[in-house]
XYZ file of C-alpha atoms in Angstrom:
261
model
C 30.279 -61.985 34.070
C 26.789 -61.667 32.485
C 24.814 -62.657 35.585
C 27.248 -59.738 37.499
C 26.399 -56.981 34.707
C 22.415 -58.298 34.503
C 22.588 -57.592 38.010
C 23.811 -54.428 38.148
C 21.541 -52.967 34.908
C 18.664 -54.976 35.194
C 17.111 -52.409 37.704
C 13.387 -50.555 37.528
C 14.883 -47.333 36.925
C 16.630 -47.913 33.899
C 13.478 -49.478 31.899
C 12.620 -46.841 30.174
C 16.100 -46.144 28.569
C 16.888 -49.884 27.649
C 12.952 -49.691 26.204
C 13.937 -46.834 23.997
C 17.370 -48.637 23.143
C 15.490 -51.814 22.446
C 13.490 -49.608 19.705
C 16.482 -47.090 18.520
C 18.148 -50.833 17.720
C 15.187 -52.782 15.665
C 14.934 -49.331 13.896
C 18.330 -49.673 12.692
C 17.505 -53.083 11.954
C 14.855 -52.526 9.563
C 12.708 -54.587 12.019
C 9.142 -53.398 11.615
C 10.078 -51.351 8.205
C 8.691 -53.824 5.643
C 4.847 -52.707 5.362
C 5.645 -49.848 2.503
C 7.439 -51.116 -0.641
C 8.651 -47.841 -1.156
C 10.809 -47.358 1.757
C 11.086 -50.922 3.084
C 14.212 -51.460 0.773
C 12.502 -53.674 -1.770
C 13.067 -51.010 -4.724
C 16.400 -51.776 -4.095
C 15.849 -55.540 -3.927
C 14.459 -55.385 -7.772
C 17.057 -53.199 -8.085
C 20.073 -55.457 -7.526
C 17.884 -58.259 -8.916
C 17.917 -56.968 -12.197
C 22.136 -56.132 -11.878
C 22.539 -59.591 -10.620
C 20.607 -60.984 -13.794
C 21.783 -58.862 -16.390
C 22.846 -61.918 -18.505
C 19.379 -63.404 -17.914
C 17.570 -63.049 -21.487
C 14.535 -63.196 -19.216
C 13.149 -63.401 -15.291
C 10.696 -65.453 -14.138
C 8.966 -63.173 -11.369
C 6.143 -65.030 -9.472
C 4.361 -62.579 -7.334
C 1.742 -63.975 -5.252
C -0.846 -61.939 -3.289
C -0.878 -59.161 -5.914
C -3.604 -57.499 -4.377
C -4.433 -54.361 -7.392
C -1.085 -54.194 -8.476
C 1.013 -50.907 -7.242
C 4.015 -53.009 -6.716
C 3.621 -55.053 -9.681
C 3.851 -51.942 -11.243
C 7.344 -50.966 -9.714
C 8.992 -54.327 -10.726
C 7.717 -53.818 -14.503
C 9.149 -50.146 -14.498
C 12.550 -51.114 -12.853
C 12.900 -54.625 -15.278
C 10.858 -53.825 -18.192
C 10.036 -56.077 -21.026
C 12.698 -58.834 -19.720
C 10.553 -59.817 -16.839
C 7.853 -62.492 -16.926
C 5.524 -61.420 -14.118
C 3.070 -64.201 -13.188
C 0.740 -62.548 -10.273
C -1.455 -64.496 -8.379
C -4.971 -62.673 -6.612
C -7.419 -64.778 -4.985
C -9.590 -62.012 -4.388
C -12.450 -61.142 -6.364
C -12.092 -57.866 -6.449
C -8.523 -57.007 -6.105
C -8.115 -59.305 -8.814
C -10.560 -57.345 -10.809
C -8.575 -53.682 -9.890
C -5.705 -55.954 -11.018
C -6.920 -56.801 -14.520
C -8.089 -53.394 -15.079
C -4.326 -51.788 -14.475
C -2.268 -54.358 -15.949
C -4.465 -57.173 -17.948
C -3.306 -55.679 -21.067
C 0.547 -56.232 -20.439
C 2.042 -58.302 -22.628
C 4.746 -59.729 -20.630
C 2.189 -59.929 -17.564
C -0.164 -62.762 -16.377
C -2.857 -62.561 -14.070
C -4.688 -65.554 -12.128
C -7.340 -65.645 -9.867
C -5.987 -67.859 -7.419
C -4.123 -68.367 -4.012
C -1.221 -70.687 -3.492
C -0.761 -73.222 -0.201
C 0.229 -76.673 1.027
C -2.668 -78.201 -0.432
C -5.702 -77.377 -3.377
C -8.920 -76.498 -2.107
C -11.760 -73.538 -1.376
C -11.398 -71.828 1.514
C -13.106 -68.637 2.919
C -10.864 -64.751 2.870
C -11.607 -62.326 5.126
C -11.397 -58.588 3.860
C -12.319 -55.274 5.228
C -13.308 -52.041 4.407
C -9.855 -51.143 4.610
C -9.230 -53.361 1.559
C -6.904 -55.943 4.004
C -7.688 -59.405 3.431
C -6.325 -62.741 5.113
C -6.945 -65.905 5.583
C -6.935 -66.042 9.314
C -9.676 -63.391 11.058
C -7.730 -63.377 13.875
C -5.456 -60.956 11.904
C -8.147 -58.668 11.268
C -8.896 -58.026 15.432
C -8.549 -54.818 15.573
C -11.642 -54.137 12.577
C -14.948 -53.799 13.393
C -16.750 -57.220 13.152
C -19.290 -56.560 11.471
C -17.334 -54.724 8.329
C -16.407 -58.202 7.803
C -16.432 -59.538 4.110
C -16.441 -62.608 3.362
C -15.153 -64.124 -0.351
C -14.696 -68.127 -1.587
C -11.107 -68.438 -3.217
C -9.267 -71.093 -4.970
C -5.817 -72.489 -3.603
C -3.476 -74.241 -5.397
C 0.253 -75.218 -4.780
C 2.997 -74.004 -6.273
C 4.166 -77.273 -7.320
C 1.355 -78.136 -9.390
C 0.845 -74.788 -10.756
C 4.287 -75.053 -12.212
C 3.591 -78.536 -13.882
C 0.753 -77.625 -15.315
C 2.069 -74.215 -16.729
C 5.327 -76.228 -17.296
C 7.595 -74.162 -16.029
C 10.861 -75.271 -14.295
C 13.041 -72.367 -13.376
C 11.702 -69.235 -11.097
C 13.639 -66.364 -10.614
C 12.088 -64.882 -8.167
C 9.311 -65.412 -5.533
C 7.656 -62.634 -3.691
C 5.238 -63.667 -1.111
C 2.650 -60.691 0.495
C -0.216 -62.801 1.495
C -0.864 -61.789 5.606
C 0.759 -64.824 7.727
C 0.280 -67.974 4.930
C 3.857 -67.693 3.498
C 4.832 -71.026 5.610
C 2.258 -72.747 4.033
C 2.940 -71.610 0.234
C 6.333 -72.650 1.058
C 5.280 -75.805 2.421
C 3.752 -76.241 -1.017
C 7.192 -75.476 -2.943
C 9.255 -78.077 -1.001
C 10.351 -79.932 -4.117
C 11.486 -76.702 -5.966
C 13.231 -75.413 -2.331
C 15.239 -78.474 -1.724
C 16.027 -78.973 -5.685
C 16.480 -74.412 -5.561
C 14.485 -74.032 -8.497
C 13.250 -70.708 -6.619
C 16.901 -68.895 -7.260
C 15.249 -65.885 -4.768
C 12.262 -65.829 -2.362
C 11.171 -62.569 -0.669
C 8.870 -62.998 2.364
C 7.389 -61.212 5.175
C 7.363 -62.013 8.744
C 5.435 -59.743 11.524
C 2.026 -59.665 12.998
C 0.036 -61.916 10.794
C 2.569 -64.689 12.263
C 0.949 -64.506 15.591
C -2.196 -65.097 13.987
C -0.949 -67.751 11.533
C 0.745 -69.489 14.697
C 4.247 -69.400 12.589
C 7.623 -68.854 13.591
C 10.813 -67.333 12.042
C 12.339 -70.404 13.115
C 9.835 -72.265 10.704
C 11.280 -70.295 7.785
C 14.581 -70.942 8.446
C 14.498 -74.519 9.108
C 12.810 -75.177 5.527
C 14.980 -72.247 4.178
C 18.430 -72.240 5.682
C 19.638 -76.108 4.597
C 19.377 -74.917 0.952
C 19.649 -70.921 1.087
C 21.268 -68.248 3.038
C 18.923 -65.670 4.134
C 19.207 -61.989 4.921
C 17.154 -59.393 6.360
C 15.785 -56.623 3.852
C 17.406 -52.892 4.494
C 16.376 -49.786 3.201
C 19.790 -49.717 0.984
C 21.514 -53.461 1.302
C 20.955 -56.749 2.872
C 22.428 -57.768 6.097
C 22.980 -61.720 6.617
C 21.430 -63.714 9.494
C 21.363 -66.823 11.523
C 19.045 -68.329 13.949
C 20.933 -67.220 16.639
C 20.688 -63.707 15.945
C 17.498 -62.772 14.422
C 14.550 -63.698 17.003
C 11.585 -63.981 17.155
C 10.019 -60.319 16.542
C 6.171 -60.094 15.291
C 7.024 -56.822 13.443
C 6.900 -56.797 9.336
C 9.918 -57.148 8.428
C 10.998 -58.279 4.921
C 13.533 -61.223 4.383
C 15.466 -62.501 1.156
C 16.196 -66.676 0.948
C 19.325 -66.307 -1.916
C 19.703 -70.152 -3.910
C 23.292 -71.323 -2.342
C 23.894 -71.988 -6.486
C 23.780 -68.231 -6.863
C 26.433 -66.479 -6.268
C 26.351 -62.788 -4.752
């Protein structure tokens, strides 16, 4: 039946229409809506985060790539005093616009540092457009020669916790252009025990660079959480099957299987 209705649609003329279809449908999906907090449905995210943990006497919030701290901001307006907001900058100078807006917050602390798989110094690549990443492929369509580059420190996740000693995080938000797989590559132990109760990442164009898959994700992810794709008012669950592989920023929520929503 398929190969019959492919063969009747599939046709040159109707390209255009399926093209604009194709569009009209990631649209609706929220597929390529994640690059502006406020519309990308992750006010809503801190939103229901702060319903779902109204009995919490306190969240954990680790926020890494905080870049100068607009939505670090939001999250402290929406929570308040009840969140602990550790945000990580490996930038030099973000992470000096950073301490000027928010290094005087009590419930707020600030580090100059990246996460990853594995500790080290490694070169970021920033432009006058104030994006930075880790992989200059990213950064093609800038002019080479606006290129800046910084020495940052990486850590993981893992050993950051041990040495702050902390056990529990309540949520992780991820914003760091493509590395995500490798920060979480540097969490397994807290993924497979779900000592991360929420992780918010981004998948889209920096992938390509990064040479990452949303089938990476969810093969670390999907054993130990359920995941769902970010919508401007909701979440809407997914599978492997049925999400794809589309290099558009998109934002995605891993939920702990021991939480229930």
């Amino acid at each position: 039946m398929k190969t019959q209705v492919r063969y009747l649609i599939a046709r040159p003329i109707f390209q255009l229409l399926w093209q604009k279809l194709l569009n009209l449908a990631t649209m609706g999906m929220n597929i390529g809506g994640g690059g502006n907090f406020l519309k990308s449905g992750e006010i809503w995210v801190i939103e229901w985060l702060n319903k779902t943990m109204a009995n919490n006497s306190q969240i954990v919030f680790f926020y890494v790539g905080a870049h100068q701290g607009n939505y670090a901001s939001m999250v402290l307006e929406k929570i308040g005093n009840k969140v602990k907001l550790f945000c990580f900058e490996p930038s030099p100078s973000s992470f000096e616009a950073l301490q000027n807006r928010l290094g005087k917050i009590e419930n707020v602390q600030l580090f100059n540092l990246g996460l990853s798989d594995q500790e080290g110094e490694v070169t970021l690549y920033a432009t006058g457009r104030k994006i930075a990443s880790l992989y200059k492929q990213h950064l093609h369509g800038e002019n080479l020669e606006n290129y800046q580059e910084e020495k940052i420190k990486l850590v993981t996740l893992e050993k950051f916790c041990q040495a702050e000693k902390i056990h529990q995080i309540d949520f992780l938000k991820l914003d760091v252009e493509g590395h995500e797989l490798k920060i979480l590559d540097g969490a397994k132990e807290k993924i497979k025990s779900q000592q991360i109760s929420l992780i918010q990442f981004e998948f889209g164009e920096t992938n390509i660079s990064s040479r990452t898959y949303f089938r990476d994700y969810f093969e670390l992810l999907h054993p130990y959480y359920n995941i769902y794709r970010i919508l401007p008012q909701g979440l809407a669950l997914i599978n492997q099957e049925n999400e794809g592989e589309f290099f558009r920023v998109t934002n995605y929520l891993a939920v702990s299987r021991k939480l229930a929503i």
